[in-house]
Short mmCIF file of C-alpha atoms and ligand atoms in Angstrom, two decimals:
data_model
loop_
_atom_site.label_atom_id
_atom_site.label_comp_id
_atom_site.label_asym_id
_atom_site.label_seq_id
_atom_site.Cartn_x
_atom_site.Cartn_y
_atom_site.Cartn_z
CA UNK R 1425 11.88 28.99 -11.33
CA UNK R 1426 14.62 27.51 -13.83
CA UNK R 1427 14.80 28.29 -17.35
CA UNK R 1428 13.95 24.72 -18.94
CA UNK R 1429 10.65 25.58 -17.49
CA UNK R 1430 8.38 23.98 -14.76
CA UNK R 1431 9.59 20.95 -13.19
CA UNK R 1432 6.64 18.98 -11.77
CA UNK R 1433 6.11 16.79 -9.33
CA UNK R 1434 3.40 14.35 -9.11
CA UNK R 1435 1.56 13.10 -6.14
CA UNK R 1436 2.14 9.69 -7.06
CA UNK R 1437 4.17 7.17 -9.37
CA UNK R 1438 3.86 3.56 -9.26
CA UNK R 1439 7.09 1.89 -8.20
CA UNK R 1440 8.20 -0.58 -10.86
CA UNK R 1441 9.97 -3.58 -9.58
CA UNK R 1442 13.09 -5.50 -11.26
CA UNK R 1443 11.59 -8.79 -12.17
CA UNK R 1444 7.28 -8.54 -12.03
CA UNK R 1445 7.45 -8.30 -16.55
CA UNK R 1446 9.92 -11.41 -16.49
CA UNK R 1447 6.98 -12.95 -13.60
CA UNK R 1448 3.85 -12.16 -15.68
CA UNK R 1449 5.28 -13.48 -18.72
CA UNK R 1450 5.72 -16.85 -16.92
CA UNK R 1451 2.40 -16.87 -15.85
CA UNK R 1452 1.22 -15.64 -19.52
CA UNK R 1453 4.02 -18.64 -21.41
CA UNK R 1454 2.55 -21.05 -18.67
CA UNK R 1455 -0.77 -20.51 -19.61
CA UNK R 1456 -1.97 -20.78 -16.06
CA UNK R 1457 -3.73 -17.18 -15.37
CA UNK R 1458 -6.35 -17.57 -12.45
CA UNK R 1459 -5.93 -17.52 -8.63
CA UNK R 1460 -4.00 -19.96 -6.57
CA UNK R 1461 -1.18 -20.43 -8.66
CA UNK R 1462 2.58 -20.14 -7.80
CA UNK R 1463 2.87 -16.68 -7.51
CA UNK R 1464 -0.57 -16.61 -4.93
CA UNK R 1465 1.26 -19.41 -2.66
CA UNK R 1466 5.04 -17.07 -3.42
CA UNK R 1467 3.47 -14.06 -2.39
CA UNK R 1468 1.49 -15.22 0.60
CA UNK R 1469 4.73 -16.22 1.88
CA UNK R 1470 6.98 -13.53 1.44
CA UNK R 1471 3.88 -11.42 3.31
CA UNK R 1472 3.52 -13.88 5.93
CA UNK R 1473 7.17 -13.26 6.63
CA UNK R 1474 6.51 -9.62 6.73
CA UNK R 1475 3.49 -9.77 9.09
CA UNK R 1476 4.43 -12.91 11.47
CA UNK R 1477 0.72 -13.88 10.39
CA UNK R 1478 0.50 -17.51 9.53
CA UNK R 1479 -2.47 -17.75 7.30
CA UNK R 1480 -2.05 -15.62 4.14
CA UNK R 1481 -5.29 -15.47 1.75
CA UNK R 1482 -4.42 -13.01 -1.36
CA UNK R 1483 -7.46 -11.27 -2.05
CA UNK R 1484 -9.14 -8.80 -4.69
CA UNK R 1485 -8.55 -5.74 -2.64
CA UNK R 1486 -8.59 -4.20 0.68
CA UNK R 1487 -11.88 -3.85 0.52
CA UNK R 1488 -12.84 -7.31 -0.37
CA UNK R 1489 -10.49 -8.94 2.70
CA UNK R 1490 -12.38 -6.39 4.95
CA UNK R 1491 -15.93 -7.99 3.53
CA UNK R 1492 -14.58 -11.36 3.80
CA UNK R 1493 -13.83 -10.36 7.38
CA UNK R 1494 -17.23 -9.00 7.84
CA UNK R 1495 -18.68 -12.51 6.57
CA UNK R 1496 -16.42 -14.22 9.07
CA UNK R 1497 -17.73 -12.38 11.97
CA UNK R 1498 -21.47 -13.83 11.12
CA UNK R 1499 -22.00 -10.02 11.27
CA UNK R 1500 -25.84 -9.88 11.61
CA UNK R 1501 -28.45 -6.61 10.92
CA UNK R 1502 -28.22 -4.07 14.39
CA UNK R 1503 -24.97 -5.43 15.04
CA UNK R 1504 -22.68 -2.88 15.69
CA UNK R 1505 -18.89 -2.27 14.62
CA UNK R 1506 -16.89 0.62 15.99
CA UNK R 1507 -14.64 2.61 13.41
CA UNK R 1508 -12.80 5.69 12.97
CA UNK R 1509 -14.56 8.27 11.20
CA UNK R 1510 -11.24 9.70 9.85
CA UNK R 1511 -10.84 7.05 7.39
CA UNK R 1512 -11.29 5.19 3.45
CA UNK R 1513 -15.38 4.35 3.17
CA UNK R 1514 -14.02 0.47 2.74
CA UNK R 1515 -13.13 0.37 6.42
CA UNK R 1516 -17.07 0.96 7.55
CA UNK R 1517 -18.55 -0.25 4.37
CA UNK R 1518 -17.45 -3.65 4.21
CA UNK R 1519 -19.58 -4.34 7.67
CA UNK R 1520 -22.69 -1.71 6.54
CA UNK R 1521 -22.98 -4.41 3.87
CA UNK R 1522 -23.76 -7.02 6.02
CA UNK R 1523 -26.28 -5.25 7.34
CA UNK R 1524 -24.36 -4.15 10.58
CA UNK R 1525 -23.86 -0.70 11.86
CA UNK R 1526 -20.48 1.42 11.78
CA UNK R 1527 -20.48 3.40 15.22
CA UNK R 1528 -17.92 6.44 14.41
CA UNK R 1529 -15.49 7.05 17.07
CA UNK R 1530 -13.59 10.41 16.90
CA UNK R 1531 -9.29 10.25 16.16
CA UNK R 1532 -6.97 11.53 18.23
CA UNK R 1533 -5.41 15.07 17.18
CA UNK R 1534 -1.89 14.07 17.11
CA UNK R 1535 -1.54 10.24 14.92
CA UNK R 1536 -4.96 10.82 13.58
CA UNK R 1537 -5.81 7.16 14.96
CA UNK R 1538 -8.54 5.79 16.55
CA UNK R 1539 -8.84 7.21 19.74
CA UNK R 1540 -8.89 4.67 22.26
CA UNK R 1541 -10.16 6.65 25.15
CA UNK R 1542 -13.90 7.50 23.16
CA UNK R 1543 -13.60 3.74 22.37
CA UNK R 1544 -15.83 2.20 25.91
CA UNK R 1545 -18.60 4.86 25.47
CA UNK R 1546 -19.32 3.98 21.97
CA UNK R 1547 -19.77 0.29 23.12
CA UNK R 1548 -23.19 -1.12 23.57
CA UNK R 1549 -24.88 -4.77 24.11
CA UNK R 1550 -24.03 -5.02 20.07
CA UNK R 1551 -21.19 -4.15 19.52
CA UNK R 1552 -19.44 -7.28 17.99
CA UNK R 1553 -15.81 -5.64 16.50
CA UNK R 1554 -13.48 -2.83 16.47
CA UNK R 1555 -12.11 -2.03 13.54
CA UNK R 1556 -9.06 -0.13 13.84
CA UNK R 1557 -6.39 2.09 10.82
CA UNK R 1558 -2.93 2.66 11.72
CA UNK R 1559 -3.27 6.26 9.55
CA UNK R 1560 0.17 6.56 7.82
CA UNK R 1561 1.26 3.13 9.24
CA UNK R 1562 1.78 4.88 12.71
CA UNK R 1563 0.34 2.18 15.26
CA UNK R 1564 -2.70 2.86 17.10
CA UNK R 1565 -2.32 2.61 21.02
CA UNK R 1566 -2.71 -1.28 20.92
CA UNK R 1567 -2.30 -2.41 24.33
CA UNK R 1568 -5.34 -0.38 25.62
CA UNK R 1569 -7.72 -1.15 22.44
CA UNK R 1570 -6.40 -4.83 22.81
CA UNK R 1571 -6.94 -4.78 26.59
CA UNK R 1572 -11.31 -3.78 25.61
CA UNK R 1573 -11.92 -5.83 23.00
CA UNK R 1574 -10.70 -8.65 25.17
CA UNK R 1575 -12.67 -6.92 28.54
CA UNK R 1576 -15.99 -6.72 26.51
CA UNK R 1577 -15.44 -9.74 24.07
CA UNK R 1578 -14.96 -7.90 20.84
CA UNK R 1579 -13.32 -9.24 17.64
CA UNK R 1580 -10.55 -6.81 16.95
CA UNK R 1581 -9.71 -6.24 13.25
CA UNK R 1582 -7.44 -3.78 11.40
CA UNK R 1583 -7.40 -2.38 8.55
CA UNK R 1584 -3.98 -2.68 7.71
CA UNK R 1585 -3.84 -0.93 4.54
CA UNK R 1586 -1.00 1.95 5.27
CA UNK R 1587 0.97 -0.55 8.09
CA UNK R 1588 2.85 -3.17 5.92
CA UNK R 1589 5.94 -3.08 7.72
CA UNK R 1590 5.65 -1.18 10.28
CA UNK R 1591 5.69 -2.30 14.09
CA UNK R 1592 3.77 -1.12 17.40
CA UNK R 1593 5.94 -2.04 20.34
CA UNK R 1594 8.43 -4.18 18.22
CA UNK R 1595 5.63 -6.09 16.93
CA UNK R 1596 4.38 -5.84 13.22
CA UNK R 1597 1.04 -4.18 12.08
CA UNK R 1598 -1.15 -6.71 10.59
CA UNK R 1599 -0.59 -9.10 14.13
CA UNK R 1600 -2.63 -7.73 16.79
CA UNK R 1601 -5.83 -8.42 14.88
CA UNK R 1602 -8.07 -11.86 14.45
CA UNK R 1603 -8.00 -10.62 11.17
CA UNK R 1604 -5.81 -8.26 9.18
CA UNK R 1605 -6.52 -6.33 5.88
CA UNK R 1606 -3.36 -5.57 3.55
CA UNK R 1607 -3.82 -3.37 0.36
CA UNK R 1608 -2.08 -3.63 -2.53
CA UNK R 1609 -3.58 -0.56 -4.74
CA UNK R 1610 -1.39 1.08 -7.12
CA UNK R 1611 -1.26 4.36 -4.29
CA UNK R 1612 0.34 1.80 -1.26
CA UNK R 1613 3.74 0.76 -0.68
CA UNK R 1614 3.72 -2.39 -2.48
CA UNK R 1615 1.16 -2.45 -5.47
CA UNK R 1616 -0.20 -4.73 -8.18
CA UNK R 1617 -2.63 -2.04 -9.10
CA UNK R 1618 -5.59 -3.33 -7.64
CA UNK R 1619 -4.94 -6.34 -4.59
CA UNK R 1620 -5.07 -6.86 -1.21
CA UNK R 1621 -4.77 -9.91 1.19
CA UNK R 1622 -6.15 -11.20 4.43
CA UNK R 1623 -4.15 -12.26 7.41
CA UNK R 1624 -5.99 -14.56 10.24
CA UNK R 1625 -4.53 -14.62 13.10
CA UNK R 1626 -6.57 -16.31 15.29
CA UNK R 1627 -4.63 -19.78 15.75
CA UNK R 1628 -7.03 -21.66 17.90
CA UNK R 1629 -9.08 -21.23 15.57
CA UNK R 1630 -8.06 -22.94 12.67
CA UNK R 1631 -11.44 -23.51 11.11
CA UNK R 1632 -11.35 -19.58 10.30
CA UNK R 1633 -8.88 -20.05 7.75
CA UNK R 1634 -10.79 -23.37 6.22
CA UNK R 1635 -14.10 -21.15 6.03
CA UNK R 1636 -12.02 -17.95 4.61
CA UNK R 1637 -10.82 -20.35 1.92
CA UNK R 1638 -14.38 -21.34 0.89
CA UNK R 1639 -15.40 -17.62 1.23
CA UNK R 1640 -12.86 -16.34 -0.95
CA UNK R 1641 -13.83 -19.04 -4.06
CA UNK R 1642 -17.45 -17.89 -3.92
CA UNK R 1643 -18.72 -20.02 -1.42
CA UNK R 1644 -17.56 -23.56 -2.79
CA UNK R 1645 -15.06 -26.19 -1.18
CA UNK R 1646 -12.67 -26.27 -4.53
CA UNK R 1647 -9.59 -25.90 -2.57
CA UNK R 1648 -10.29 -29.55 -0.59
CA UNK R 1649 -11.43 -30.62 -4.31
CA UNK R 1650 -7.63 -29.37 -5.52
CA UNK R 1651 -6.12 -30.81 -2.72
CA UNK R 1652 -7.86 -34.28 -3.02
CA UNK R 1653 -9.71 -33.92 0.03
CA UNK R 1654 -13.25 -34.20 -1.37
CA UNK R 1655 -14.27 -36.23 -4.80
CA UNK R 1656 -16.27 -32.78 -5.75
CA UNK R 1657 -16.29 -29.43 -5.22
CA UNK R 1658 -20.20 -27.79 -3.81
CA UNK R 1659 -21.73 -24.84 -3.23
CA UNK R 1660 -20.90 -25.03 0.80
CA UNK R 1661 -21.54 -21.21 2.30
CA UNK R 1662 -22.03 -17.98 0.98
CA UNK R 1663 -19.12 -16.12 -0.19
CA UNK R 1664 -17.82 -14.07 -3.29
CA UNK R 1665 -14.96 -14.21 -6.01
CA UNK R 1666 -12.50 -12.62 -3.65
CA UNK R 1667 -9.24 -14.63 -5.38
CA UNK R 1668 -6.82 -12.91 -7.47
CA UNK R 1669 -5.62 -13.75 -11.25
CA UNK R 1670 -1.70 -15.33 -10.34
CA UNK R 1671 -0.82 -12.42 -13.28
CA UNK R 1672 -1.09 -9.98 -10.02
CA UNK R 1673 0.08 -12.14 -7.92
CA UNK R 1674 2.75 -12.30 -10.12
CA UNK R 1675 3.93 -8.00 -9.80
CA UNK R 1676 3.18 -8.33 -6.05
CA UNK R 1677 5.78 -11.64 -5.53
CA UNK R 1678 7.83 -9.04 -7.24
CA UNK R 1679 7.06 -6.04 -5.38
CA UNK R 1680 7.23 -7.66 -1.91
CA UNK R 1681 11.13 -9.47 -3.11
CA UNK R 1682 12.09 -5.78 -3.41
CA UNK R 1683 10.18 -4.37 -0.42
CA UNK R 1684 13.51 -3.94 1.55
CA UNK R 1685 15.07 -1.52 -1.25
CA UNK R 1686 11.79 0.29 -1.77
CA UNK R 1687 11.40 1.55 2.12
CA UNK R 1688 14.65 2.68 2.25
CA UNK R 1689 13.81 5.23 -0.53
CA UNK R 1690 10.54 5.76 0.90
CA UNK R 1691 11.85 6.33 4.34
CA UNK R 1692 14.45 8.93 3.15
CA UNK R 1693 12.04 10.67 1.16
CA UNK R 1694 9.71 10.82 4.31
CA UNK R 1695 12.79 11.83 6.52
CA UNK R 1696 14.13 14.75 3.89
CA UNK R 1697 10.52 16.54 4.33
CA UNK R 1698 10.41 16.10 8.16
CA UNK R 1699 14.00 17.54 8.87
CA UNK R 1700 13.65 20.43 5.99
CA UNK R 1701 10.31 21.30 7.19
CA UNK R 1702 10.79 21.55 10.89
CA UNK R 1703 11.35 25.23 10.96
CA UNK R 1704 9.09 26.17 9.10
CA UNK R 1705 6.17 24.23 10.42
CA UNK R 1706 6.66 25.66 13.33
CA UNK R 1707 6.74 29.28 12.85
CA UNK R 1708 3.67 28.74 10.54
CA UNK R 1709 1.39 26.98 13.22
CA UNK R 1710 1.88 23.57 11.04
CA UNK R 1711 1.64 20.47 12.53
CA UNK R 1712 4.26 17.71 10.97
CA UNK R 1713 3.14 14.00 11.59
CA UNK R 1714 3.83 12.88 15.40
CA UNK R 1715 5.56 9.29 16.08
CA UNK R 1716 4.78 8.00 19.35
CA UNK R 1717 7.42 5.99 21.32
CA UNK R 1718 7.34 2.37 19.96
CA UNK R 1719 6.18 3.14 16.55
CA UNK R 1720 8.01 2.33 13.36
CA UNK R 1721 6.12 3.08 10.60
CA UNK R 1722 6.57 2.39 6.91
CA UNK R 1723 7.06 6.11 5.68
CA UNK R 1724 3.69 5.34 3.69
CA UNK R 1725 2.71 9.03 3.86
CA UNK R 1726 4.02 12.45 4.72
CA UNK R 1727 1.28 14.81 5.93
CA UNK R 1728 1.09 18.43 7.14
CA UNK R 1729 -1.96 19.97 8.99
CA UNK R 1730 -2.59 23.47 7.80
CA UNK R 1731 -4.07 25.86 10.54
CA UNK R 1732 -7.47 25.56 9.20
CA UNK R 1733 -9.49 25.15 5.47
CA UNK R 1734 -8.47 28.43 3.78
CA UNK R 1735 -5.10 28.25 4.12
CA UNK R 1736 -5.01 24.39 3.17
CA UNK R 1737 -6.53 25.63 0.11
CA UNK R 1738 -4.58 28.15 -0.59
CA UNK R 1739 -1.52 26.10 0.29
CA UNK R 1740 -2.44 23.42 -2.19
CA UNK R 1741 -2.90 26.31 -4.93
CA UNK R 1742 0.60 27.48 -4.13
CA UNK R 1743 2.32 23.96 -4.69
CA UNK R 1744 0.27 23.38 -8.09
CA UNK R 1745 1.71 26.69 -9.32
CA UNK R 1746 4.98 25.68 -8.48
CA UNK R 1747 4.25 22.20 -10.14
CA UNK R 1748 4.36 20.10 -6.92
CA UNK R 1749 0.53 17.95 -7.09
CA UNK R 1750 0.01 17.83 -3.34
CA UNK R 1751 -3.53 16.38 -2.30
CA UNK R 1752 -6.11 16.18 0.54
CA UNK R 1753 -8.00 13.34 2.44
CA UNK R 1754 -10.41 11.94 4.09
CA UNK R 1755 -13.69 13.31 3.87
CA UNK R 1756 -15.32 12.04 7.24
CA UNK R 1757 -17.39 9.10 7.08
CA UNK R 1758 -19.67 10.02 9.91
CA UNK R 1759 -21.21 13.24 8.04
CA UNK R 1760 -20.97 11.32 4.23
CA UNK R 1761 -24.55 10.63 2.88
CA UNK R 1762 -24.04 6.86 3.35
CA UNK R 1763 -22.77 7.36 7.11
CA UNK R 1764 -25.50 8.91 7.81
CA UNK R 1765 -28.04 6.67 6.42
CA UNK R 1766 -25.74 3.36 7.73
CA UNK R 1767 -23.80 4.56 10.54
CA UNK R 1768 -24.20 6.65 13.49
CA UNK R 1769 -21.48 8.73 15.85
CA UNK R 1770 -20.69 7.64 18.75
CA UNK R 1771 -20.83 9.86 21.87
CA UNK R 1772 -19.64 13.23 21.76
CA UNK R 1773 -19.79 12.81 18.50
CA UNK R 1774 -16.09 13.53 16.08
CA UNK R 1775 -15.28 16.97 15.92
CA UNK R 1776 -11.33 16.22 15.72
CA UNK R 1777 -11.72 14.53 12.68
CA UNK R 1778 -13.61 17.50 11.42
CA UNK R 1779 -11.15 19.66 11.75
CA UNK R 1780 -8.40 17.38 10.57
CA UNK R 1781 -10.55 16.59 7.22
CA UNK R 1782 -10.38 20.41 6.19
CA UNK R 1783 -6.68 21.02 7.40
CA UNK R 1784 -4.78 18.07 6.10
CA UNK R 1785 -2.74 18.09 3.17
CA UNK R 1786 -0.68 14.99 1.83
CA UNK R 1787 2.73 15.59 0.07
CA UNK R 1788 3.99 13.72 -3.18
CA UNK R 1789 5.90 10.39 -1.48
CA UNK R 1790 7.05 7.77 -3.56
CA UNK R 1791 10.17 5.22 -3.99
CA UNK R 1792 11.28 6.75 -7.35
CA UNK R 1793 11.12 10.38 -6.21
CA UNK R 1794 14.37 11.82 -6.62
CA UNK R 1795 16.54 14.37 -4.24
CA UNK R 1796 16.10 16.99 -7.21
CA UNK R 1797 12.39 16.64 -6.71
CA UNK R 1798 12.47 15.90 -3.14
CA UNK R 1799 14.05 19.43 -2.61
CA UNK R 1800 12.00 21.13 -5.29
CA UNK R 1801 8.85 20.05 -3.04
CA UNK R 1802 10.79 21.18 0.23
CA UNK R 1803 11.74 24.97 -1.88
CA UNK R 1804 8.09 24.98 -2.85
CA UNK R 1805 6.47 24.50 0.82
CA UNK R 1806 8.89 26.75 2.43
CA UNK R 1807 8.40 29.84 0.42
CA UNK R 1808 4.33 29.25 1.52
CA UNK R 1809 3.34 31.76 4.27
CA UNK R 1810 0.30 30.99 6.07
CA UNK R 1811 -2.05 34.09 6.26
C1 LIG P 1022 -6.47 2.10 0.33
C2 LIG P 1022 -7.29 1.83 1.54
C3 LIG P 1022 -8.34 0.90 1.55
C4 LIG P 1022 -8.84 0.24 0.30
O1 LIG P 1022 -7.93 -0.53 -0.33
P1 LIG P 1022 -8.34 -1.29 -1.69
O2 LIG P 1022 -7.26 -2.29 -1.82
O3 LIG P 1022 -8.32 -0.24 -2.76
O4 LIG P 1022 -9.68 -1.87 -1.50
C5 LIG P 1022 -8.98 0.63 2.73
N1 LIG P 1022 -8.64 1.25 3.87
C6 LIG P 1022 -7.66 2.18 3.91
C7 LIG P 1022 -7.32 2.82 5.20
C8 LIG P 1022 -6.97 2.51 2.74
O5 LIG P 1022 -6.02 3.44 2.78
#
């Protein structure tokens, strides 16, 4: 430990970008605050250039673009929607909601994704979606969970909200779905504290994107009205106030310019802990995160997973001492009071994710973490011994 005392690492710090104060105080000296504004349009661009997906709606949150894809669906009550277990609650929420219910399919040990071979047993006469999470913004196996939802008619969705940027066979996250969910919460890559956006992707379909529009501005026609397409806006379907103030908009137009420069950091940060760590991971029985073949991911986390729920504990314990805040997720939706009242498992039920949820530990990643920290956490982990 160094004299000047206890250097300390948090788990997260909000990324800053060069020009989002000199943004919002346009928006703010323009007087012009609520959704739709130049910044909405800016930013759906510079995403839609990230993502390949045409049609860009900003939203709220995450978790908003995944109800607004639930509404889409005409999601009815018994429907069914297949999810990982080994997820955020928004991903089998947003369809319990509409009445629907999330069937829990287990992940597989090594990505933590969706595993696509429990995915055909869980399906029944109504199922309607699949709902997949590339965890750390490692690509699930898309081809085969593609391949079924085509076989058996399903609408494919993902919930996009570690992926921006990162590719599954040379083809970006956020693509492979009729719909896409982006986050922008101050914990993701790109952040305006709370935001998200969804992508539709469906282009023979354009009316999706006309009835997503109406969705978003609580169920009225006001973007026609804007656009001088009708004489006045109505009340036209059912929908919520899923649009974002342009002062968001505003940080993410900023956030998403410097997206290039902010990976790279990221991506070294992520790279630092997976070549220092090697070793020791494995003559401590700790996994490191796997990369298939044909996966780039966005370095959007760096996870370990501890031999089992003591150590993880104890391991956590360890880095606090040494100042380094190093934190655990997710809590498995399938045994969580509301999954059990809403959802159900699906066959053989999801005792990988189980084991996962009590073994995983997440370490501090973020573009402004410097080398002095970056090897402070690395010093920290390696003088852990697992008992
Ligand atoms: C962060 C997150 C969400 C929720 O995002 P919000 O923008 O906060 O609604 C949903 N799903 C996953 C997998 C997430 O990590």
């Amino acid at each position: 430990m160094s004299t000047t005392g206890l250097r300390t690492v948090p788990f997260n710090r909000p990324h800053v970008s060069e020009n989002e104060l000199d943004y919002i105080a346009e928006v703010v000296r323009h007087g012009r605050t609520s959704g739709d504004g130049p910044f909405t349009r800016r930013a759906a661009e510079l995403l839609s250039e990230l993502t390949g997906s045409r049609q860009v709606l900003l939203t709220t949150s995450c978790t908003h673009a995944l109800e607004m894809s639930a509404i889409l669906l005409d999601l009815r009550p018994g429907d069914e929607v297949i999810t990982p277990s080994f997820t955020f609650m928004s991903t089998a929420n947003a369809y319990a909601l509409r009445g629907a219910v999330p069937v829990f399919v287990d992940c597989r040990p090594d990505t933590l994704n969706l595993d696509e071979r429990l995915i055909e047993a869980a399906i029944t006469d109504r199922t309607r979606a699949v709902v997949v999470v590339h965890y750390a913004g490692v690509g699930c196996e898309m081809e085969a969970i593609g391949e079924l939802a085509e076989r058996y008619g399903l609408a494919l969705i993902e919930d996009n909200a570690h992926g921006l940027g990162g590719a599954y066979r040379g083809r970006p996250l956020g693509s492979f779905g009729v719909m896409a969910a982006q986050s922008f919460h101050e914990t993701k890559n790109v952040q305006c504290g709370e935001g998200g956006a969804l992508l539709l992707n469906d282009l023979d379909d354009p009316g999706l994107a006309e009835r997503a529009e109406i969705i978003r501005e609580k169920g009225t026609d006001r973007g026609r009205y804007f656009r001088g397409q009708v004489d006045k806006y109505r009340w036209v379907d059912i929908g919520s106030s899923y649009l974002p103030s342009d002062l968001l908009a505003a940080q993410l137009t900023s956030q998403l310019e410097s997206f290039g420069a902010t990976q790279l950091r990221r991506r070294a940060v992520w790279q630092a802990y997976h070549e220092g760590l090697a070793d020791w991971a494995a003559g401590n029985r700790i996994s490191q995160p796997v990369i298939p073949d044909g996966c780039d991911h966005p370095a959007h986390l760096y996870h370990l997973l501890l031999p089992d729920l003591a150590n993880r504990q104890a391991f956590i314990g360890h880095l606090a001492a040494r100042g380094v805040q190093a934190v655990f997720h997710y809590q498995p939706l399938h045994s969580a009071p509301a999954g059990l009242r809403y959802g159900r498992q699906a066959p053989g039920g999801c005792p990988v994710t189980e084991q996962v949820a009590d073994r995983l530990v997440r370490l501090p990643l973020f573009a402004d973490l410097g080398e002095d920290d970056v090897a402070h956490v690395i010093d920290a982990v390696l003088s852990y011994e697992v008992s």
